[in-house]
């Protein structure tokens, strides 16, 4: 980067908050998906909306691509820097501006950590519902960009349900406001468009969140089955009975072993474990928990426990939430996959994954949001064994193809980012992708905001829209477009 531009950026954030030495820049070369690495030209750590605007204006004028970064826990390479571009880290912007309990609203900056939102209002009996397993470290800005989910999104909805309004620095530095504190503002739902846009439409600098009153009673039940198939059938049974638990999570043997080794959650050693949480008025929860117990037994549960204390309940969740990271205890390397299927297809896809695992000689652990049909197969491998990493990548891609074949999706909550952009054309037809590109171009005609992510190929905003004309090599079946 030209020295005078670097100086201009330095003047915006102050000497201490610009990172430009090659060693320090390496800290930002990847996010939670470490297979992809790009060292940025500089990292800026602004402290205010005005500073973000100042940086983005310079980028716009000089045509420098930029990537927003929250806590860098993303699992699809969304915060991966773009070559020759800068990273705008929002971690210092962690003020909570307003807590409006009577209207159940909060206004926060993007760098606020997910769990800190709940911490701020729990004393008053409120909580922030979307609870990614990474909630003790990930930022609200990252949650907004990824439309993050979590165990309790089955009942309460994903991040998009809880984001009512946004202040956004657009890719030319303009400040825009989408949505607001009240519901259903007239005009296009631009807050809805922005949530889940993975940093491609600008940078969120303030977020109006909806918070929720803590229910009177919460009960958590553990049910042990011989197989994940039985557990999957119980999930369908619970939903078919008309119940909507706060959470239904599933873990298989490998996931249980890893979580046990890491946090000693005292899970039963079994082939398929369900964690079912019910919340609401005490009388309702007591009656429903008896129904869940009965349905689980009908489908083969051989041990059922209900957490008796808050400490026991917290331990049950600690095990589940630690499961990804705990995988390091049973395998030197693993790929965390994230796909969605209609939940009725659960038993079938779990059998197919088991078969693929046997055919490829690679272990696959399953720990996932069963109620949402949001799978997280973890493909285990050893990088030191030649060819095994590639085989693991192929297997995890095949699992995503199975999800598409079943009418599902290539991602439920981790985003497309860098990792899955080549899969977008397997999921969407060209006119669908074209329409999404038109939205992106309306926000970012110069293609500067996280420009290389999400879409399978970079299309210039001036490029003539319309039907994609395949290359003759594609038509001949010689080449494939990613
Ligand atoms: C152990 C582990 C468990 C996880 N469990 C879950 C889970 O249960 N559910 C789930 O959904 N995810 C989960 N994740 C993934 C990850 O934590 C989430 O995607 C999270 O929302 C990312 O937040 P972040 O602050 O780390 O964002 P980053 O990784 O820094 O960025 C993610 C994306 O957001 C963009 N971005 C960041 N801030 C802004 C902003 N202010 N404005 C615009 N764009 C922005 C970035 O450009 C990037 O595209 C898990 C990750 C780990 C490591």
Tab-separated table of C-alpha atoms in Angstrom, residues 2 24 33 39 48 58 63 78 171 204 231 269 379 382 392 438 452:
chain	number	residue	atom	x	y	z
A	2	UNK	CA	1.263	3.459	-0.856
A	24	UNK	CA	1.556	-8.602	13.481
A	33	UNK	CA	-11.297	-21.717	9.106
A	39	UNK	CA	-2.047	-11.507	4.794
A	48	UNK	CA	-16.369	4.966	16.307
A	58	UNK	CA	-10.394	6.377	1.688
A	63	UNK	CA	-10.437	1.487	-4.833
A	78	UNK	CA	-15.813	-14.782	5.743
A	171	UNK	CA	-19.180	0.833	0.814
A	204	UNK	CA	-22.779	-2.468	10.650
A	231	UNK	CA	-32.780	-40.412	18.224
A	269	UNK	CA	-22.123	-43.518	26.708
A	379	UNK	CA	-14.993	-35.095	9.196
A	382	UNK	CA	-4.853	-36.682	9.854
A	392	UNK	CA	-11.797	-35.389	3.905
A	438	UNK	CA	-27.937	-7.096	-8.480
A	452	UNK	CA	-14.399	-12.171	-3.293
